[in-house]
Tab-separated table of C-alpha atoms in Angstrom:
chain	number	residue	atom	x	y	z
Q	25	MET	CA	-128.763	-108.705	51.830
Q	26	ASN	CA	-126.111	-107.077	54.022
Q	27	GLU	CA	-125.923	-110.159	56.240
Q	28	LEU	CA	-124.376	-112.126	53.362
Q	29	PHE	CA	-121.440	-109.723	53.135
Q	30	GLU	CA	-120.392	-109.602	56.762
Q	31	PRO	CA	-117.002	-111.241	57.484
Q	32	LEU	CA	-116.826	-114.522	59.391
Q	33	THR	CA	-114.015	-116.493	61.008
Q	34	VAL	CA	-114.091	-120.215	60.203
Q	35	GLY	CA	-111.277	-122.120	61.863
Q	36	LYS	CA	-108.204	-120.034	61.105
Q	37	LEU	CA	-109.742	-118.524	57.977
Q	38	ASP	CA	-111.198	-115.039	57.796
Q	39	LEU	CA	-113.988	-115.180	55.233
Q	40	PRO	CA	-114.823	-111.878	53.504
Q	41	ASN	CA	-118.469	-112.932	53.086
Q	42	ARG	CA	-120.874	-115.664	54.153
Q	43	LEU	CA	-121.549	-117.074	50.701
Q	44	VAL	CA	-120.151	-120.607	50.521
Q	45	MET	CA	-119.866	-122.630	47.328
Q	46	ALA	CA	-121.390	-126.013	48.115
Q	47	PRO	CA	-119.761	-129.241	46.909
Q	48	MET	CA	-121.061	-130.413	43.534
Q	49	THR	CA	-120.097	-133.541	41.637
Q	50	ARG	CA	-119.156	-132.574	38.056
Q	51	SER	CA	-117.620	-135.860	36.782
Q	52	ARG	CA	-114.886	-134.288	34.716
Q	53	ALA	CA	-111.897	-135.913	36.428
Q	54	TYR	CA	-111.076	-138.479	33.764
Q	55	GLY	CA	-108.790	-141.122	35.178
Q	56	GLY	CA	-109.419	-139.724	38.666
Q	57	LEU	CA	-107.346	-136.589	38.012
Q	58	VAL	CA	-108.512	-132.985	38.067
Q	59	THR	CA	-107.281	-130.784	35.232
Q	60	GLU	CA	-106.385	-127.238	34.264
Q	61	LEU	CA	-110.077	-126.837	33.416
Q	62	THR	CA	-110.925	-127.756	37.000
Q	63	ALA	CA	-108.522	-125.094	38.204
Q	64	GLU	CA	-110.186	-122.518	35.952
Q	65	TYR	CA	-113.641	-123.530	37.197
Q	66	TYR	CA	-112.805	-123.053	40.884
Q	67	ALA	CA	-110.664	-119.960	40.339
Q	68	GLN	CA	-113.581	-118.295	38.545
Q	69	ARG	CA	-115.521	-118.652	41.803
Q	70	ALA	CA	-112.783	-117.468	44.178
Q	71	ASP	CA	-114.960	-114.590	45.407
Q	72	ALA	CA	-116.857	-117.118	47.526
Q	73	GLY	CA	-116.315	-116.788	51.237
Q	74	LEU	CA	-115.293	-120.443	51.059
Q	75	ILE	CA	-115.226	-122.992	48.236
Q	76	ILE	CA	-115.928	-126.627	49.094
Q	77	THR	CA	-114.907	-128.915	46.258
Q	78	GLU	CA	-116.740	-131.768	44.645
Q	79	GLY	CA	-116.678	-135.036	46.558
Q	80	THR	CA	-113.270	-136.692	46.292
Q	81	GLN	CA	-112.600	-140.334	47.086
Q	82	PRO	CA	-110.036	-141.117	49.814
Q	83	SER	CA	-109.284	-144.564	48.383
Q	84	VAL	CA	-109.938	-146.737	45.355
Q	85	ILE	CA	-112.795	-148.553	47.110
Q	86	GLY	CA	-114.257	-145.202	48.175
Q	87	GLN	CA	-115.247	-144.293	44.605
Q	88	GLY	CA	-118.915	-144.429	43.677
Q	89	TYR	CA	-119.174	-142.744	40.281
Q	90	VAL	CA	-117.280	-142.572	37.007
Q	91	HIS	CA	-114.875	-139.672	36.436
Q	92	THR	CA	-114.754	-138.413	40.031
Q	93	PRO	CA	-111.418	-137.249	41.468
Q	94	GLY	CA	-109.311	-138.936	44.096
Q	95	ILE	CA	-106.826	-137.714	46.715
Q	96	HIS	CA	-105.027	-141.000	47.413
Q	97	SER	CA	-102.135	-141.002	44.931
Q	98	PRO	CA	-99.145	-138.695	44.353
Q	99	GLU	CA	-100.464	-137.864	40.879
Q	100	GLN	CA	-103.796	-136.779	42.325
Q	101	VAL	CA	-102.096	-134.603	44.931
Q	102	GLU	CA	-100.052	-132.867	42.242
Q	103	ALA	CA	-103.118	-132.312	40.082
Q	104	TRP	CA	-105.062	-130.769	42.975
Q	105	ARG	CA	-102.084	-128.503	43.768
Q	106	VAL	CA	-102.731	-126.708	40.466
Q	107	VAL	CA	-106.334	-126.082	41.565
Q	108	THR	CA	-105.491	-124.733	45.005
Q	109	GLY	CA	-102.762	-122.549	43.539
Q	110	ALA	CA	-105.205	-121.022	41.058
Q	111	VAL	CA	-107.796	-120.324	43.762
Q	112	HIS	CA	-105.274	-118.842	46.187
Q	113	ALA	CA	-103.807	-116.663	43.415
Q	114	LYS	CA	-107.261	-115.101	43.101
Q	115	GLY	CA	-107.476	-114.567	46.878
Q	116	GLY	CA	-109.855	-117.459	47.531
Q	117	ARG	CA	-110.168	-120.100	50.231
Q	118	ILE	CA	-110.856	-123.750	49.447
Q	119	PHE	CA	-111.655	-126.941	51.375
Q	120	LEU	CA	-111.577	-130.418	49.822
Q	121	GLN	CA	-114.631	-132.584	50.416
Q	122	ILE	CA	-113.635	-136.156	51.235
Q	123	MET	CA	-116.367	-138.511	50.043
Q	124	HIS	CA	-116.335	-142.247	50.637
Q	125	THR	CA	-119.472	-143.568	48.949
Q	126	GLY	CA	-119.647	-146.888	50.797
Q	127	ARG	CA	-122.292	-149.168	49.343
Q	128	VAL	CA	-122.944	-146.647	46.570
Q	129	GLY	CA	-120.332	-148.239	44.362
Q	130	HIS	CA	-119.822	-151.133	41.963
Q	131	PRO	CA	-117.129	-153.660	40.959
Q	132	PHE	CA	-117.076	-151.898	37.574
Q	133	LEU	CA	-115.204	-149.025	39.240
Q	134	TYR	CA	-112.465	-151.072	40.918
Q	135	PRO	CA	-109.434	-152.651	39.207
Q	136	ASP	CA	-109.816	-155.851	41.214
Q	137	GLY	CA	-113.590	-156.081	40.752
Q	138	ALA	CA	-114.188	-155.953	44.506
Q	139	LEU	CA	-117.564	-155.409	46.088
Q	140	PRO	CA	-118.192	-151.974	47.608
Q	141	LEU	CA	-118.173	-151.697	51.385
Q	142	GLY	CA	-121.067	-150.903	53.702
Q	143	PRO	CA	-121.952	-151.083	57.387
Q	144	SER	CA	-124.365	-153.934	56.602
Q	145	PRO	CA	-124.994	-156.185	53.586
Q	146	ILE	CA	-127.945	-154.131	52.330
Q	147	ALA	CA	-128.005	-152.854	48.746
Q	148	SER	CA	-128.877	-149.227	48.045
Q	149	GLY	CA	-131.530	-150.123	45.484
Q	150	GLU	CA	-129.986	-147.519	43.159
Q	151	LYS	CA	-127.917	-147.809	39.987
Q	152	LEU	CA	-124.498	-146.788	38.669
Q	153	PHE	CA	-124.135	-145.018	35.334
Q	154	THR	CA	-121.174	-146.655	33.597
Q	155	GLY	CA	-121.025	-144.449	30.521
Q	156	GLU	CA	-122.729	-147.145	28.493
Q	157	GLY	CA	-125.769	-147.786	30.641
Q	158	LEU	CA	-127.084	-148.339	34.156
Q	159	VAL	CA	-126.190	-151.275	36.410
Q	160	ASP	CA	-127.625	-152.126	39.810
Q	161	HIS	CA	-125.580	-151.462	42.909
Q	162	PRO	CA	-124.738	-154.863	44.378
Q	163	VAL	CA	-125.159	-155.940	47.972
Q	164	PRO	CA	-122.060	-154.501	49.668
Q	165	ARG	CA	-119.609	-156.458	51.741
Q	166	GLU	CA	-120.268	-155.814	55.419
Q	167	MET	CA	-117.295	-153.997	56.901
Q	168	THR	CA	-115.262	-155.840	59.502
Q	169	LEU	CA	-113.641	-154.017	62.386
Q	170	GLU	CA	-110.418	-154.162	60.390
Q	171	ASP	CA	-112.184	-152.574	57.416
Q	172	ILE	CA	-113.485	-149.804	59.651
Q	173	ALA	CA	-110.023	-149.094	61.054
Q	174	ARG	CA	-108.508	-149.103	57.546
Q	175	THR	CA	-111.207	-146.765	56.241
Q	176	ILE	CA	-110.611	-144.314	59.064
Q	177	GLU	CA	-106.909	-144.355	58.222
Q	178	ASP	CA	-107.755	-143.800	54.539
Q	179	HIS	CA	-109.602	-140.620	55.551
Q	180	VAL	CA	-106.609	-139.499	57.611
Q	181	THR	CA	-104.223	-140.081	54.704
Q	182	ALA	CA	-106.570	-138.272	52.335
Q	183	ALA	CA	-106.768	-135.289	54.699
Q	184	ARG	CA	-102.979	-135.117	54.976
Q	185	ASN	CA	-102.735	-135.359	51.197
Q	186	ALA	CA	-105.199	-132.492	50.884
Q	187	ILE	CA	-103.075	-130.258	53.093
Q	188	GLU	CA	-100.006	-131.263	51.060
Q	189	ALA	CA	-101.921	-130.274	47.927
Q	190	GLY	CA	-102.470	-126.796	49.350
Q	191	PHE	CA	-106.052	-126.980	50.604
Q	192	ASP	CA	-107.060	-124.820	53.551
Q	193	GLY	CA	-108.922	-127.760	55.079
Q	194	VAL	CA	-111.247	-130.675	54.416
Q	195	GLU	CA	-114.945	-131.386	54.718
Q	196	LEU	CA	-116.027	-134.917	55.611
Q	197	HIS	CA	-119.067	-135.975	53.594
Q	198	GLY	CA	-121.573	-137.359	56.063
Q	199	ALA	CA	-124.612	-136.678	53.873
Q	200	ASN	CA	-126.481	-137.854	50.751
Q	201	GLY	CA	-126.540	-141.533	51.658
Q	202	TYR	CA	-122.785	-142.121	51.510
Q	203	LEU	CA	-120.698	-144.157	53.950
Q	204	ILE	CA	-120.847	-141.936	57.031
Q	205	GLN	CA	-124.605	-141.490	56.704
Q	206	GLN	CA	-124.971	-145.219	56.005
Q	207	PHE	CA	-123.601	-145.807	59.505
Q	208	LEU	CA	-125.869	-143.117	60.981
Q	209	ALA	CA	-129.054	-144.459	59.359
Q	210	ASP	CA	-130.857	-147.428	60.836
Q	211	GLY	CA	-132.177	-148.381	57.398
Q	212	SER	CA	-128.653	-149.166	56.161
Q	213	ASN	CA	-126.953	-150.025	59.457
Q	214	ARG	CA	-128.247	-153.252	61.014
Q	215	ARG	CA	-125.054	-154.070	62.880
Q	216	THR	CA	-125.202	-155.631	66.330
Q	217	ASP	CA	-121.721	-154.568	67.459
Q	218	ALA	CA	-120.489	-151.234	68.870
Q	219	TYR	CA	-121.197	-149.504	65.531
Q	220	GLY	CA	-124.875	-150.429	65.279
Q	221	GLY	CA	-128.125	-150.423	67.208
Q	222	PRO	CA	-128.900	-147.363	69.331
Q	223	ALA	CA	-128.080	-143.839	68.178
Q	224	GLU	CA	-125.003	-143.567	70.389
Q	225	ASN	CA	-123.513	-146.560	68.563
Q	226	ARG	CA	-124.513	-145.493	65.056
Q	227	ILE	CA	-122.741	-142.142	65.456
Q	228	ARG	CA	-119.518	-143.880	66.498
Q	229	PHE	CA	-118.009	-144.233	63.024
Q	230	ALA	CA	-118.680	-140.576	62.174
Q	231	VAL	CA	-117.128	-139.440	65.450
Q	232	GLU	CA	-114.086	-141.681	65.100
Q	233	VAL	CA	-113.394	-140.587	61.515
Q	234	THR	CA	-113.767	-136.917	62.440
Q	235	ALA	CA	-111.627	-137.209	65.557
Q	236	ALA	CA	-108.854	-138.999	63.678
Q	237	VAL	CA	-108.798	-136.439	60.858
Q	238	ALA	CA	-108.921	-133.533	63.321
Q	239	HIS	CA	-105.985	-134.990	65.232
Q	240	ALA	CA	-104.001	-135.451	62.008
Q	241	ILE	CA	-104.400	-131.988	60.435
Q	242	GLY	CA	-105.877	-129.833	63.208
Q	243	PRO	CA	-109.574	-129.418	64.066
Q	244	ASP	CA	-109.643	-125.865	62.706
Q	245	ARG	CA	-109.080	-127.378	59.259
Q	246	VAL	CA	-111.973	-129.850	59.463
Q	247	GLY	CA	-115.680	-129.540	58.754
Q	248	ILE	CA	-118.413	-132.149	58.397
Q	249	ARG	CA	-121.485	-132.138	56.187
Q	250	ILE	CA	-124.724	-133.816	57.264
Q	251	SER	CA	-128.209	-134.087	55.753
Q	252	PRO	CA	-130.704	-135.236	58.388
Q	253	ALA	CA	-133.632	-137.279	57.042
Q	254	ASN	CA	-132.075	-137.358	53.563
Q	255	THR	CA	-133.296	-140.338	51.519
Q	256	ASN	CA	-130.715	-140.081	48.729
Q	257	ASN	CA	-129.202	-143.358	47.561
Q	258	GLY	CA	-131.826	-145.450	49.311
Q	259	VAL	CA	-131.016	-144.369	52.870
Q	260	THR	CA	-133.826	-144.323	55.422
Q	261	GLU	CA	-133.709	-142.900	58.945
Q	262	SER	CA	-136.400	-143.470	61.559
Q	263	ASP	CA	-134.858	-141.227	64.232
Q	264	PRO	CA	-132.962	-138.266	62.694
Q	265	GLU	CA	-134.226	-135.920	65.399
Q	266	GLU	CA	-132.288	-138.080	67.901
Q	267	VAL	CA	-129.224	-139.067	65.849
Q	268	TYR	CA	-128.078	-135.701	64.518
Q	269	PRO	CA	-128.232	-133.637	67.724
Q	270	ALA	CA	-126.389	-136.531	69.413
Q	271	LEU	CA	-123.778	-136.492	66.654
Q	272	VAL	CA	-123.022	-132.777	66.807
Q	273	ARG	CA	-122.957	-132.839	70.619
Q	274	ALA	CA	-120.359	-135.624	70.425
Q	275	LEU	CA	-118.317	-133.628	67.899
Q	276	ALA	CA	-118.535	-130.300	69.717
Q	277	PRO	CA	-115.539	-130.886	72.052
Q	278	TYR	CA	-113.185	-131.312	69.080
Q	279	GLY	CA	-113.432	-127.646	68.065
Q	280	LEU	CA	-114.073	-128.211	64.361
Q	281	ALA	CA	-114.084	-125.389	61.843
Q	282	TYR	CA	-117.767	-125.915	61.116
Q	283	ALA	CA	-120.733	-128.222	60.712
Q	284	HIS	CA	-122.527	-128.017	57.365
Q	285	VAL	CA	-126.214	-128.923	57.148
Q	286	MET	CA	-127.764	-129.792	53.808
Q	287	GLU	CA	-131.405	-129.197	54.650
Q	288	THR	CA	-133.385	-132.071	53.194
Q	289	GLY	CA	-135.557	-132.800	56.216
Q	290	PRO	CA	-137.927	-130.663	58.260
Q	291	ARG	CA	-136.725	-127.278	59.493
Q	292	GLU	CA	-137.356	-128.509	63.032
Q	293	ILE	CA	-134.413	-130.935	62.753
Q	294	THR	CA	-132.155	-128.120	61.573
Q	295	GLU	CA	-133.214	-126.127	64.616
Q	296	LEU	CA	-132.363	-129.080	66.890
Q	297	VAL	CA	-128.911	-129.331	65.304
Q	298	ARG	CA	-128.372	-125.583	65.660
Q	299	ALA	CA	-129.296	-125.745	69.345
Q	300	ALA	CA	-126.894	-128.640	69.947
Q	301	TRP	CA	-123.951	-127.264	67.945
Q	302	PRO	CA	-121.922	-124.462	69.572
Q	303	GLY	CA	-119.644	-123.771	66.611
Q	304	VAL	CA	-119.969	-122.243	63.158
Q	305	LEU	CA	-122.916	-123.672	61.212
Q	306	LEU	CA	-123.091	-123.589	57.425
Q	307	LEU	CA	-126.559	-124.162	56.008
Q	308	ASN	CA	-127.688	-125.192	52.548
Q	309	PRO	CA	-131.309	-124.116	53.100
Q	310	VAL	CA	-134.436	-125.005	51.182
Q	311	THR	CA	-137.199	-122.576	50.310
Q	312	ALA	CA	-140.018	-125.088	50.848
Q	313	PRO	CA	-140.376	-128.768	51.877
Q	314	ASP	CA	-140.544	-129.867	48.223
Q	315	ALA	CA	-137.745	-127.576	47.008
Q	316	ALA	CA	-134.660	-129.550	48.098
Q	317	PRO	CA	-131.939	-129.262	46.955
Q	318	HIS	CA	-132.811	-125.952	45.278
Q	319	THR	CA	-132.117	-122.863	47.349
Q	320	SER	CA	-132.546	-119.160	46.935
Q	321	VAL	CA	-130.601	-116.107	47.982
Q	322	GLU	CA	-133.572	-114.983	50.043
Q	323	ALA	CA	-133.759	-118.282	51.945
Q	324	GLY	CA	-130.089	-117.985	52.871
Q	325	THR	CA	-130.404	-114.404	54.005
Q	326	ALA	CA	-133.401	-115.294	56.159
Q	327	ALA	CA	-131.460	-118.119	57.826
Q	328	LEU	CA	-128.635	-115.718	58.706
Q	329	ARG	CA	-131.024	-113.090	59.987
Q	330	GLU	CA	-132.814	-115.617	62.196
Q	331	GLY	CA	-129.550	-116.901	63.669
Q	332	LEU	CA	-130.186	-120.373	62.241
Q	333	ALA	CA	-126.884	-120.285	60.339
Q	334	ASP	CA	-123.583	-118.415	60.342
Q	335	ALA	CA	-123.026	-118.814	56.599
Q	336	VAL	CA	-125.056	-120.194	53.712
Q	337	SER	CA	-124.009	-122.547	50.939
Q	338	HIS	CA	-125.443	-122.628	47.454
Q	339	ALA	CA	-124.898	-125.114	44.667
Q	340	ARG	CA	-126.659	-124.375	41.367
Q	341	LEU	CA	-126.421	-120.635	41.954
Q	342	TRP	CA	-122.610	-120.922	42.082
Q	343	LEU	CA	-122.498	-123.425	39.232
Q	344	ALA	CA	-124.201	-120.996	36.849
Q	345	ASN	CA	-122.953	-117.693	38.288
Q	346	PRO	CA	-119.180	-117.547	38.804
Q	347	ASP	CA	-119.547	-113.956	40.011
Q	348	LEU	CA	-122.389	-114.716	42.429
Q	349	PRO	CA	-121.495	-112.110	45.111
Q	350	GLY	CA	-121.415	-109.353	42.515
Q	351	ARG	CA	-124.705	-110.453	41.014
Q	352	ILE	CA	-126.355	-110.501	44.438
Q	353	ARG	CA	-125.094	-106.986	45.172
Q	354	ALA	CA	-126.460	-105.861	41.795
Q	355	GLY	CA	-129.813	-107.527	42.402
Q	356	GLY	CA	-129.286	-109.942	39.512
Q	357	PRO	CA	-130.059	-111.099	36.920
Q	358	PHE	CA	-128.837	-114.652	37.426
Q	359	ASN	CA	-127.830	-117.258	34.874
Q	360	ASP	CA	-129.913	-120.442	34.874
Q	361	ALA	CA	-128.031	-123.698	35.368
Q	362	ASP	CA	-128.195	-126.203	32.523
Q	363	PRO	CA	-128.813	-129.729	33.903
Q	364	ALA	CA	-127.767	-131.307	30.610
Q	365	THR	CA	-124.162	-130.240	31.268
Q	366	PHE	CA	-123.949	-130.976	35.003
Q	367	TYR	CA	-121.970	-134.214	34.661
Q	368	GLY	CA	-119.100	-134.990	32.321
Q	369	GLY	CA	-118.196	-133.231	29.125
Q	370	ASP	CA	-115.934	-130.260	28.491
Q	371	ARG	CA	-115.999	-126.562	29.348
Q	372	ARG	CA	-119.608	-126.163	28.207
Q	373	GLY	CA	-121.759	-125.726	31.272
Q	374	TYR	CA	-118.573	-125.706	33.355
Q	375	THR	CA	-116.344	-122.693	32.735
Q	376	ASP	CA	-118.362	-120.859	30.076
Q	377	TYR	CA	-121.123	-119.308	32.190
Q	378	PRO	CA	-120.759	-115.549	31.634
Q	379	THR	CA	-120.220	-113.016	34.389
Q	380	LEU	CA	-122.608	-110.103	34.673
Q	381	GLU	CA	-120.008	-107.832	33.086
Q	382	GLU	CA	-119.504	-110.219	30.187
Q	383	SER	CA	-123.264	-110.429	29.655
Q	384	ARG	CA	-123.483	-106.663	29.493
Q	385	ASP	CA	-120.578	-106.477	27.064
Q	386	ASP	CA	-122.369	-108.905	24.726
Q	387	ARG	CA	-125.470	-106.739	24.446
């Protein structure tokens, strides 16, 4: 496993290892604000080469779930500053993931009862959990050119807010069926203007958002996450083997910190992206076609050894093992993640997973 513990430069950051904590929604930001408990959670995992936070909405209309954090108000910036301070005090590095959910939203979430936005008026077919039950996602309002420009500016403001809050950089969420992927996917993007149709048009929104954010805070502070052929949230893609290499080729000249692939499609598409992307590639690998999104330490090590990735991200492994690097060095054992405590709640299943040392002390 030595490959996992080699240093790596990502943007201006020198990572002490290649174990990245993947973004994971935890739905504990009541009122849109992270808490001292959030700070404890991330600080516990500061031994990661890089932490990427849970998805964080850049605007009110960008929210898609209950109890997710924002980065669009002064109160939210101040709350996140406590988190970044705690992580940096432990010697860690942390990027904020900016997540605009697009059509994956509901009037229930918005003070004015507005419809969520999408590239085209096509519903996701999925549902929102309100805390009291499930409601169908409505047909979104098709974004005008003015909406697109405003949304790009919302991402820019969110990125600047993240830097003000002390983050080392931001990751743009272009995966999992959210707004950026909704533009990339021909199943959710039926536009006939410059943002729809052929692949070179469908990548336009992703490129424009990324370019604007990179210009605002510096490209070495910006990464983007993609998940080719991902069908989450009702997204369908007929041509991911064309779209995603085209996207990363278009982004390459900007000199971003990294591209981050969540591997939900065939390995062949990942290989096409790797061949087209000249920069640092983070990979959330799968162990088998039916294993997504579950990954293993061995799958990550193999990806590094093969040159498919420069660093590997894990989700559930980090969720349940705050001392993951130490456990890997020791050969385990590893805590199992408890799905019943993934979303919402208190410190149970959040900050109470024991370290290896604590487990030994309890014997």
